[in-house]
């Protein structure tokens, strides 16, 4: 077997004969490099030529993991010919033989998945026969010949086995009469132990057992799918390992001269060649037989995408195949970095690029820049997906966007409602390495790429260094993957093995980028304190908090926010942090932690605080300015109800609910239509409770906006502390205010009388509406 390495510069005179039937060009220095990976048979040499991937070479153009006895590195020229390969260790020669199988399997899997691809050059591989013989030391030749024999000679095997067992159950009367004791019963002679016709030793069956044991081993070890149609007890496990160590050759030599048919002799040759690679086998071959990849980087990309990414057919147009002509190698959706691991309701895109380099190759600035462009295109595509008023698309594109929006509505990278921040988009490069021990399975089959000093490095691109949740803040990591292991997984093509590895690698990506971010930023979970409208505060301080605050935890947790402080500008953000602490409960919360658990203790303490607020800190509104505006007087049942009103709800907002009269629903006490409330133009809500007659205490809130027809299901989702059985009308407040001192007892008594006169009944706690002009009559100074 001759060995070449992809893209290595060979002297033309050394490889001219080897590459005679492969079209290559030499440069001005009379050097030749081969741009293929794979296998072909050279009839002029009467031997096979393997072109191995460049990943088996170091940057210094020496072989990975092999040295001479003197400790000097081995160059590709040293192992070019079979004679040169004798200088290699037995272990490395074994590695090369087996590696050829894995390359064949990988190319074959890719070819079957992409039969129209122009990457693969394919022609019939060597077939066994009675033509010219050549010395074949190639494990691949032998394995493929064994598989081919099984495909073409099933009838021969089944016919032979049928003849071997014909008559086995017939009685040999001569031996039965001479050897067994007979009994006479009613004139009949009975033999209790008849002797059957059966051969003691069956060498043809033993050959079949060895043959199918080899096929069973190849199926399990290399992922072939060769059918085994017989029911023999095969040689497996440690017993077969003994055959591989020499017992196979020994046993085959012992039964060699027991066969006479051509097919049986041919099968014996193949089995013996499997256990003794240097044994001569007959192979009909010609120059047109090969399996080559002319762009192995595409095969490498397909391997990585199969084991890490999502197939591009399941990715909407514009993400993987971008509108500016760029094509992303790998993209998939996975749990967002800021989301809780146990909840998958928020996902982001993970964007990757394969780099088929030699071991130890460094990234280029061009590749890094292109990766940032990929990420920006993905972000813009996601924003466009939710722009319902964009008229730049034709009707067909609008329908396509609507379909994509329905399929990918879990992924919304921008918080367009409150913070206008962007979720973190992980980016990564994947390159390959081959370990010096040439193992297919390592403790770390994928690892962070290291710089010249051995340090893990992640590149960060930003416009503002202290803004984590900004569309221009991007993190780019590089990973090295054990080429032999991904070749092993891809070539075996077993879905359970691939899915397990994919799950573990994706988790590693997620955990690694989280740790990088937490090294650059301190992440907090925060929630508005009772009586504070968190969304309103963030809107009022938008410029100061833009890119630093994000709402990442899903719709049912919109009261929680993530806040990021740069570790490099700690003193600068300390004042901002202290101000936020006055309006929000803030606790450190690593990415992936549940904010509800992190903030639980602080929230419980907040709920235990007195719910009253000194009027001296409240904004005073003069009723004279609102004479024709409506004021609603609402009742709350207890402190739990008040806490829900003051923000202990799923939105973290200041809200108050009243019963809504809806067609089709049973009428309830105090219910009115949404038109009734809208007509009243309510600007303020005055809240009171049962002890108002004794204490005279009440609270006033300014109405920010309203929401109609909140269903009973949605009401329960807001953590409402009581049973619900109908629809509601909501008032949202922006702040608690004061209208000055009011004679609340007299005012409520008058409202109850008016309510009774208007509706003919009164039930304690029903909402009552009046005008600011009427309330002015009960104002008692300031």
PDB file of C-alpha atoms in Angstrom, residues 129-327:
ATOM      1  CA  UNK A 129     -12.232 -13.160  -8.737  1.00  0.00           C
ATOM      2  CA  UNK A 130      -9.784 -15.323 -10.641  1.00  0.00           C
ATOM      3  CA  UNK A 131      -7.919 -12.639 -12.507  1.00  0.00           C
ATOM      4  CA  UNK A 132      -4.373 -11.389 -12.007  1.00  0.00           C
ATOM      5  CA  UNK A 133      -3.184 -11.513  -8.408  1.00  0.00           C
ATOM      6  CA  UNK A 134      -1.373  -8.746  -6.630  1.00  0.00           C
ATOM      7  CA  UNK A 135       0.027  -8.356  -3.141  1.00  0.00           C
ATOM      8  CA  UNK A 136      -2.734  -6.710  -1.090  1.00  0.00           C
ATOM      9  CA  UNK A 137      -1.861  -5.486   2.354  1.00  0.00           C
ATOM     10  CA  UNK A 138      -4.896  -3.250   2.459  1.00  0.00           C
ATOM     11  CA  UNK A 139      -7.365  -4.007   5.175  1.00  0.00           C
ATOM     12  CA  UNK A 140      -9.971  -2.205   3.083  1.00  0.00           C
ATOM     13  CA  UNK A 141      -9.577  -4.614   0.142  1.00  0.00           C
ATOM     14  CA  UNK A 142     -10.096  -7.607   2.362  1.00  0.00           C
ATOM     15  CA  UNK A 143     -13.072  -6.207   4.229  1.00  0.00           C
ATOM     16  CA  UNK A 144     -14.873  -5.109   1.079  1.00  0.00           C
ATOM     17  CA  UNK A 145     -14.191  -8.448  -0.568  1.00  0.00           C
ATOM     18  CA  UNK A 146     -15.697 -10.296   2.410  1.00  0.00           C
ATOM     19  CA  UNK A 147     -18.803  -8.115   2.298  1.00  0.00           C
ATOM     20  CA  UNK A 148     -19.099  -8.526  -1.456  1.00  0.00           C
ATOM     21  CA  UNK A 149     -18.791 -12.328  -1.181  1.00  0.00           C
ATOM     22  CA  UNK A 150     -21.699 -12.382   1.245  1.00  0.00           C
ATOM     23  CA  UNK A 151     -23.841 -10.297  -1.115  1.00  0.00           C
ATOM     24  CA  UNK A 152     -23.144 -12.414  -4.211  1.00  0.00           C
ATOM     25  CA  UNK A 153     -23.045 -15.934  -2.741  1.00  0.00           C
ATOM     26  CA  UNK A 154     -26.038 -16.254  -0.414  1.00  0.00           C
ATOM     27  CA  UNK A 155     -27.508 -19.042  -2.576  1.00  0.00           C
ATOM     28  CA  UNK A 156     -24.248 -20.981  -2.427  1.00  0.00           C
ATOM     29  CA  UNK A 157     -24.123 -20.793   1.384  1.00  0.00           C
ATOM     30  CA  UNK A 158     -27.787 -21.739   1.885  1.00  0.00           C
ATOM     31  CA  UNK A 159     -27.579 -24.608  -0.650  1.00  0.00           C
ATOM     32  CA  UNK A 160     -24.438 -25.999   0.997  1.00  0.00           C
ATOM     33  CA  UNK A 161     -25.954 -25.835   4.495  1.00  0.00           C
ATOM     34  CA  UNK A 162     -29.145 -27.514   3.241  1.00  0.00           C
ATOM     35  CA  UNK A 163     -27.140 -30.416   1.767  1.00  0.00           C
ATOM     36  CA  UNK A 164     -25.051 -30.752   4.925  1.00  0.00           C
ATOM     37  CA  UNK A 165     -28.162 -31.227   7.056  1.00  0.00           C
ATOM     38  CA  UNK A 166     -30.103 -33.395   4.592  1.00  0.00           C
ATOM     39  CA  UNK A 167     -30.920 -36.763   6.200  1.00  0.00           C
ATOM     40  CA  UNK A 168     -29.648 -35.799   9.636  1.00  0.00           C
ATOM     41  CA  UNK A 169     -32.901 -36.905  11.232  1.00  0.00           C
ATOM     42  CA  UNK A 170     -33.155 -40.245   9.349  1.00  0.00           C
ATOM     43  CA  UNK A 171     -32.425 -43.448  11.317  1.00  0.00           C
ATOM     44  CA  UNK A 172     -29.357 -45.509  10.508  1.00  0.00           C
ATOM     45  CA  UNK A 173     -30.980 -48.948  10.892  1.00  0.00           C
ATOM     46  CA  UNK A 174     -27.757 -50.896  10.446  1.00  0.00           C
ATOM     47  CA  UNK A 175     -26.084 -49.165  13.385  1.00  0.00           C
ATOM     48  CA  UNK A 176     -29.317 -49.091  15.378  1.00  0.00           C
ATOM     49  CA  UNK A 177     -29.813 -52.899  15.118  1.00  0.00           C
ATOM     50  CA  UNK A 178     -26.167 -53.643  15.876  1.00  0.00           C
ATOM     51  CA  UNK A 179     -25.734 -51.202  18.773  1.00  0.00           C
ATOM     52  CA  UNK A 180     -29.146 -50.732  20.478  1.00  0.00           C
ATOM     53  CA  UNK A 181     -31.160 -53.076  22.671  1.00  0.00           C
ATOM     54  CA  UNK A 182     -34.587 -54.066  21.261  1.00  0.00           C
ATOM     55  CA  UNK A 183     -37.855 -54.840  23.069  1.00  0.00           C
ATOM     56  CA  UNK A 184     -40.731 -56.926  21.734  1.00  0.00           C
ATOM     57  CA  UNK A 185     -44.246 -55.703  22.477  1.00  0.00           C
ATOM     58  CA  UNK A 186     -47.349 -57.195  20.855  1.00  0.00           C
ATOM     59  CA  UNK A 187     -45.255 -58.701  18.050  1.00  0.00           C
ATOM     60  CA  UNK A 188     -43.657 -55.274  17.391  1.00  0.00           C
ATOM     61  CA  UNK A 189     -39.932 -54.642  17.854  1.00  0.00           C
ATOM     62  CA  UNK A 190     -39.153 -51.327  19.642  1.00  0.00           C
ATOM     63  CA  UNK A 191     -35.725 -49.619  19.750  1.00  0.00           C
ATOM     64  CA  UNK A 192     -35.552 -47.020  22.535  1.00  0.00           C
ATOM     65  CA  UNK A 193     -32.256 -45.455  21.336  1.00  0.00           C
ATOM     66  CA  UNK A 194     -32.214 -45.237  17.525  1.00  0.00           C
ATOM     67  CA  UNK A 195     -29.004 -43.902  15.897  1.00  0.00           C
ATOM     68  CA  UNK A 196     -29.415 -40.904  13.491  1.00  0.00           C
ATOM     69  CA  UNK A 197     -27.367 -40.157  10.399  1.00  0.00           C
ATOM     70  CA  UNK A 198     -25.096 -37.272  11.457  1.00  0.00           C
ATOM     71  CA  UNK A 199     -21.484 -36.363  10.818  1.00  0.00           C
ATOM     72  CA  UNK A 200     -19.425 -35.712  13.906  1.00  0.00           C
ATOM     73  CA  UNK A 201     -17.095 -33.089  12.327  1.00  0.00           C
ATOM     74  CA  UNK A 202     -18.380 -30.652   9.681  1.00  0.00           C
ATOM     75  CA  UNK A 203     -15.556 -28.483   8.400  1.00  0.00           C
ATOM     76  CA  UNK A 204     -17.658 -26.555   5.867  1.00  0.00           C
ATOM     77  CA  UNK A 205     -19.979 -25.428   8.624  1.00  0.00           C
ATOM     78  CA  UNK A 206     -16.979 -24.309  10.691  1.00  0.00           C
ATOM     79  CA  UNK A 207     -15.757 -22.189   7.768  1.00  0.00           C
ATOM     80  CA  UNK A 208     -19.192 -20.557   7.538  1.00  0.00           C
ATOM     81  CA  UNK A 209     -19.163 -19.883  11.290  1.00  0.00           C
ATOM     82  CA  UNK A 210     -15.763 -18.172  11.000  1.00  0.00           C
ATOM     83  CA  UNK A 211     -16.921 -16.182   7.953  1.00  0.00           C
ATOM     84  CA  UNK A 212     -20.116 -14.899   9.568  1.00  0.00           C
ATOM     85  CA  UNK A 213     -18.281 -14.203  12.827  1.00  0.00           C
ATOM     86  CA  UNK A 214     -15.987 -11.887  10.839  1.00  0.00           C
ATOM     87  CA  UNK A 215     -18.995 -10.131   9.279  1.00  0.00           C
ATOM     88  CA  UNK A 216     -20.613  -9.783  12.698  1.00  0.00           C
ATOM     89  CA  UNK A 217     -17.395  -8.199  14.004  1.00  0.00           C
ATOM     90  CA  UNK A 218     -17.274  -5.743  11.068  1.00  0.00           C
ATOM     91  CA  UNK A 219     -20.925  -4.777  11.620  1.00  0.00           C
ATOM     92  CA  UNK A 220     -20.326  -4.007  15.259  1.00  0.00           C
ATOM     93  CA  UNK A 221     -16.901  -2.409  14.948  1.00  0.00           C
ATOM     94  CA  UNK A 222     -17.244  -0.307  11.797  1.00  0.00           C
ATOM     95  CA  UNK A 223     -20.986   0.151  11.418  1.00  0.00           C
ATOM     96  CA  UNK A 224     -21.479  -1.981   8.290  1.00  0.00           C
ATOM     97  CA  UNK A 225     -24.957  -3.408   7.751  1.00  0.00           C
ATOM     98  CA  UNK A 226     -24.138  -6.774   6.194  1.00  0.00           C
ATOM     99  CA  UNK A 227     -27.025  -9.267   6.701  1.00  0.00           C
ATOM    100  CA  UNK A 228     -26.294 -12.554   8.449  1.00  0.00           C
ATOM    101  CA  UNK A 229     -28.824 -15.135   7.275  1.00  0.00           C
ATOM    102  CA  UNK A 230     -27.766 -18.194   9.267  1.00  0.00           C
ATOM    103  CA  UNK A 231     -28.579 -19.246  12.806  1.00  0.00           C
ATOM    104  CA  UNK A 232     -25.183 -20.556  13.887  1.00  0.00           C
ATOM    105  CA  UNK A 233     -23.745 -19.679  17.278  1.00  0.00           C
ATOM    106  CA  UNK A 234     -21.083 -17.193  16.216  1.00  0.00           C
ATOM    107  CA  UNK A 235     -17.652 -16.522  17.684  1.00  0.00           C
ATOM    108  CA  UNK A 236     -17.904 -13.228  19.572  1.00  0.00           C
ATOM    109  CA  UNK A 237     -16.349 -11.206  22.382  1.00  0.00           C
ATOM    110  CA  UNK A 238     -13.097 -12.438  23.878  1.00  0.00           C
ATOM    111  CA  UNK A 239     -13.213 -15.626  21.815  1.00  0.00           C
ATOM    112  CA  UNK A 240     -13.102 -13.612  18.604  1.00  0.00           C
ATOM    113  CA  UNK A 241     -10.277 -11.457  19.999  1.00  0.00           C
ATOM    114  CA  UNK A 242      -8.292 -14.692  20.365  1.00  0.00           C
ATOM    115  CA  UNK A 243      -8.917 -15.372  16.682  1.00  0.00           C
ATOM    116  CA  UNK A 244      -7.638 -11.876  15.840  1.00  0.00           C
ATOM    117  CA  UNK A 245      -4.461 -12.502  17.839  1.00  0.00           C
ATOM    118  CA  UNK A 246      -3.527 -15.578  15.784  1.00  0.00           C
ATOM    119  CA  UNK A 247      -5.928 -18.362  16.572  1.00  0.00           C
ATOM    120  CA  UNK A 248      -7.887 -17.566  13.397  1.00  0.00           C
ATOM    121  CA  UNK A 249      -4.906 -18.219  11.135  1.00  0.00           C
ATOM    122  CA  UNK A 250      -4.009 -21.348  13.070  1.00  0.00           C
ATOM    123  CA  UNK A 251      -7.499 -22.869  12.877  1.00  0.00           C
ATOM    124  CA  UNK A 252      -7.927 -22.030   9.197  1.00  0.00           C
ATOM    125  CA  UNK A 253      -4.609 -23.718   8.377  1.00  0.00           C
ATOM    126  CA  UNK A 254      -5.807 -26.817  10.242  1.00  0.00           C
ATOM    127  CA  UNK A 255      -8.908 -27.142   8.044  1.00  0.00           C
ATOM    128  CA  UNK A 256      -7.394 -25.772   4.831  1.00  0.00           C
ATOM    129  CA  UNK A 257      -7.365 -29.037   2.831  1.00  0.00           C
ATOM    130  CA  UNK A 258     -10.931 -30.075   3.712  1.00  0.00           C
ATOM    131  CA  UNK A 259     -12.452 -28.057   0.840  1.00  0.00           C
ATOM    132  CA  UNK A 260     -12.725 -28.835  -2.851  1.00  0.00           C
ATOM    133  CA  UNK A 261     -15.271 -26.469  -4.458  1.00  0.00           C
ATOM    134  CA  UNK A 262     -14.042 -23.178  -5.951  1.00  0.00           C
ATOM    135  CA  UNK A 263     -16.421 -21.115  -3.817  1.00  0.00           C
ATOM    136  CA  UNK A 264     -15.318 -22.767  -0.595  1.00  0.00           C
ATOM    137  CA  UNK A 265     -11.664 -22.256  -1.473  1.00  0.00           C
ATOM    138  CA  UNK A 266     -12.341 -18.616  -2.334  1.00  0.00           C
ATOM    139  CA  UNK A 267     -14.106 -18.090   1.006  1.00  0.00           C
ATOM    140  CA  UNK A 268     -11.220 -19.735   2.848  1.00  0.00           C
ATOM    141  CA  UNK A 269      -8.795 -17.365   1.074  1.00  0.00           C
ATOM    142  CA  UNK A 270     -10.817 -14.315   2.170  1.00  0.00           C
ATOM    143  CA  UNK A 271     -11.103 -15.449   5.771  1.00  0.00           C
ATOM    144  CA  UNK A 272      -7.428 -16.225   5.992  1.00  0.00           C
ATOM    145  CA  UNK A 273      -6.548 -12.867   4.370  1.00  0.00           C
ATOM    146  CA  UNK A 274      -8.614 -11.121   7.032  1.00  0.00           C
ATOM    147  CA  UNK A 275      -6.474 -12.656   9.770  1.00  0.00           C
ATOM    148  CA  UNK A 276      -3.259 -12.322   7.807  1.00  0.00           C
ATOM    149  CA  UNK A 277      -3.239  -9.031   5.894  1.00  0.00           C
ATOM    150  CA  UNK A 278      -0.240  -9.920   3.772  1.00  0.00           C
ATOM    151  CA  UNK A 279      -1.859 -13.029   2.317  1.00  0.00           C
ATOM    152  CA  UNK A 280      -2.331 -13.012  -1.451  1.00  0.00           C
ATOM    153  CA  UNK A 281      -5.921 -12.766  -2.723  1.00  0.00           C
ATOM    154  CA  UNK A 282      -7.188 -12.693  -6.286  1.00  0.00           C
ATOM    155  CA  UNK A 283      -8.652  -9.336  -7.264  1.00  0.00           C
ATOM    156  CA  UNK A 284      -9.922  -8.230 -10.656  1.00  0.00           C
ATOM    157  CA  UNK A 285      -9.167  -4.519 -10.914  1.00  0.00           C
ATOM    158  CA  UNK A 286      -8.584  -1.676 -13.342  1.00  0.00           C
ATOM    159  CA  UNK A 287      -7.563   1.962 -13.279  1.00  0.00           C
ATOM    160  CA  UNK A 288     -11.153   3.206 -13.095  1.00  0.00           C
ATOM    161  CA  UNK A 289     -11.823   1.912  -9.576  1.00  0.00           C
ATOM    162  CA  UNK A 290     -11.667   4.503  -6.805  1.00  0.00           C
ATOM    163  CA  UNK A 291     -13.497   6.325  -4.048  1.00  0.00           C
ATOM    164  CA  UNK A 292     -12.142   9.861  -3.670  1.00  0.00           C
ATOM    165  CA  UNK A 293     -13.234  13.199  -2.284  1.00  0.00           C
ATOM    166  CA  UNK A 294     -11.909  16.203  -4.156  1.00  0.00           C
ATOM    167  CA  UNK A 295     -12.991  18.665  -1.420  1.00  0.00           C
ATOM    168  CA  UNK A 296     -12.645  16.902   1.891  1.00  0.00           C
ATOM    169  CA  UNK A 297     -13.392  20.136   3.752  1.00  0.00           C
ATOM    170  CA  UNK A 298     -17.023  19.658   2.609  1.00  0.00           C
ATOM    171  CA  UNK A 299     -16.993  16.121   4.035  1.00  0.00           C
ATOM    172  CA  UNK A 300     -15.572  17.476   7.285  1.00  0.00           C
ATOM    173  CA  UNK A 301     -18.280  20.159   7.372  1.00  0.00           C
ATOM    174  CA  UNK A 302     -20.961  17.494   6.804  1.00  0.00           C
ATOM    175  CA  UNK A 303     -19.526  15.359   9.614  1.00  0.00           C
ATOM    176  CA  UNK A 304     -19.597  18.257  12.084  1.00  0.00           C
ATOM    177  CA  UNK A 305     -23.075  19.341  11.017  1.00  0.00           C
ATOM    178  CA  UNK A 306     -24.408  15.812  11.427  1.00  0.00           C
ATOM    179  CA  UNK A 307     -22.924  15.550  14.926  1.00  0.00           C
ATOM    180  CA  UNK A 308     -23.576  19.100  16.193  1.00  0.00           C
ATOM    181  CA  UNK A 309     -25.908  21.148  14.005  1.00  0.00           C
ATOM    182  CA  UNK A 310     -29.386  20.937  12.510  1.00  0.00           C
ATOM    183  CA  UNK A 311     -29.796  19.885   8.900  1.00  0.00           C
ATOM    184  CA  UNK A 312     -30.269  22.896   6.651  1.00  0.00           C
ATOM    185  CA  UNK A 313     -33.551  21.485   5.331  1.00  0.00           C
ATOM    186  CA  UNK A 314     -34.991  22.141   8.799  1.00  0.00           C
ATOM    187  CA  UNK A 315     -33.647  25.703   8.940  1.00  0.00           C
ATOM    188  CA  UNK A 316     -35.705  28.510   7.350  1.00  0.00           C
ATOM    189  CA  UNK A 317     -34.321  30.201   4.270  1.00  0.00           C
ATOM    190  CA  UNK A 318     -32.289  33.264   5.135  1.00  0.00           C
ATOM    191  CA  UNK A 319     -30.605  31.800   8.204  1.00  0.00           C
ATOM    192  CA  UNK A 320     -28.253  29.123   6.900  1.00  0.00           C
ATOM    193  CA  UNK A 321     -28.339  30.310   3.273  1.00  0.00           C
ATOM    194  CA  UNK A 322     -28.290  34.035   3.860  1.00  0.00           C
ATOM    195  CA  UNK A 323     -29.679  36.642   1.505  1.00  0.00           C
ATOM    196  CA  UNK A 324     -26.286  38.259   0.867  1.00  0.00           C
ATOM    197  CA  UNK A 325     -24.949  34.991  -0.553  1.00  0.00           C
ATOM    198  CA  UNK A 326     -23.139  33.820   2.576  1.00  0.00           C
ATOM    199  CA  UNK A 327     -23.709  30.253   3.767  1.00  0.00           C
TER     200      UNK A 327
END
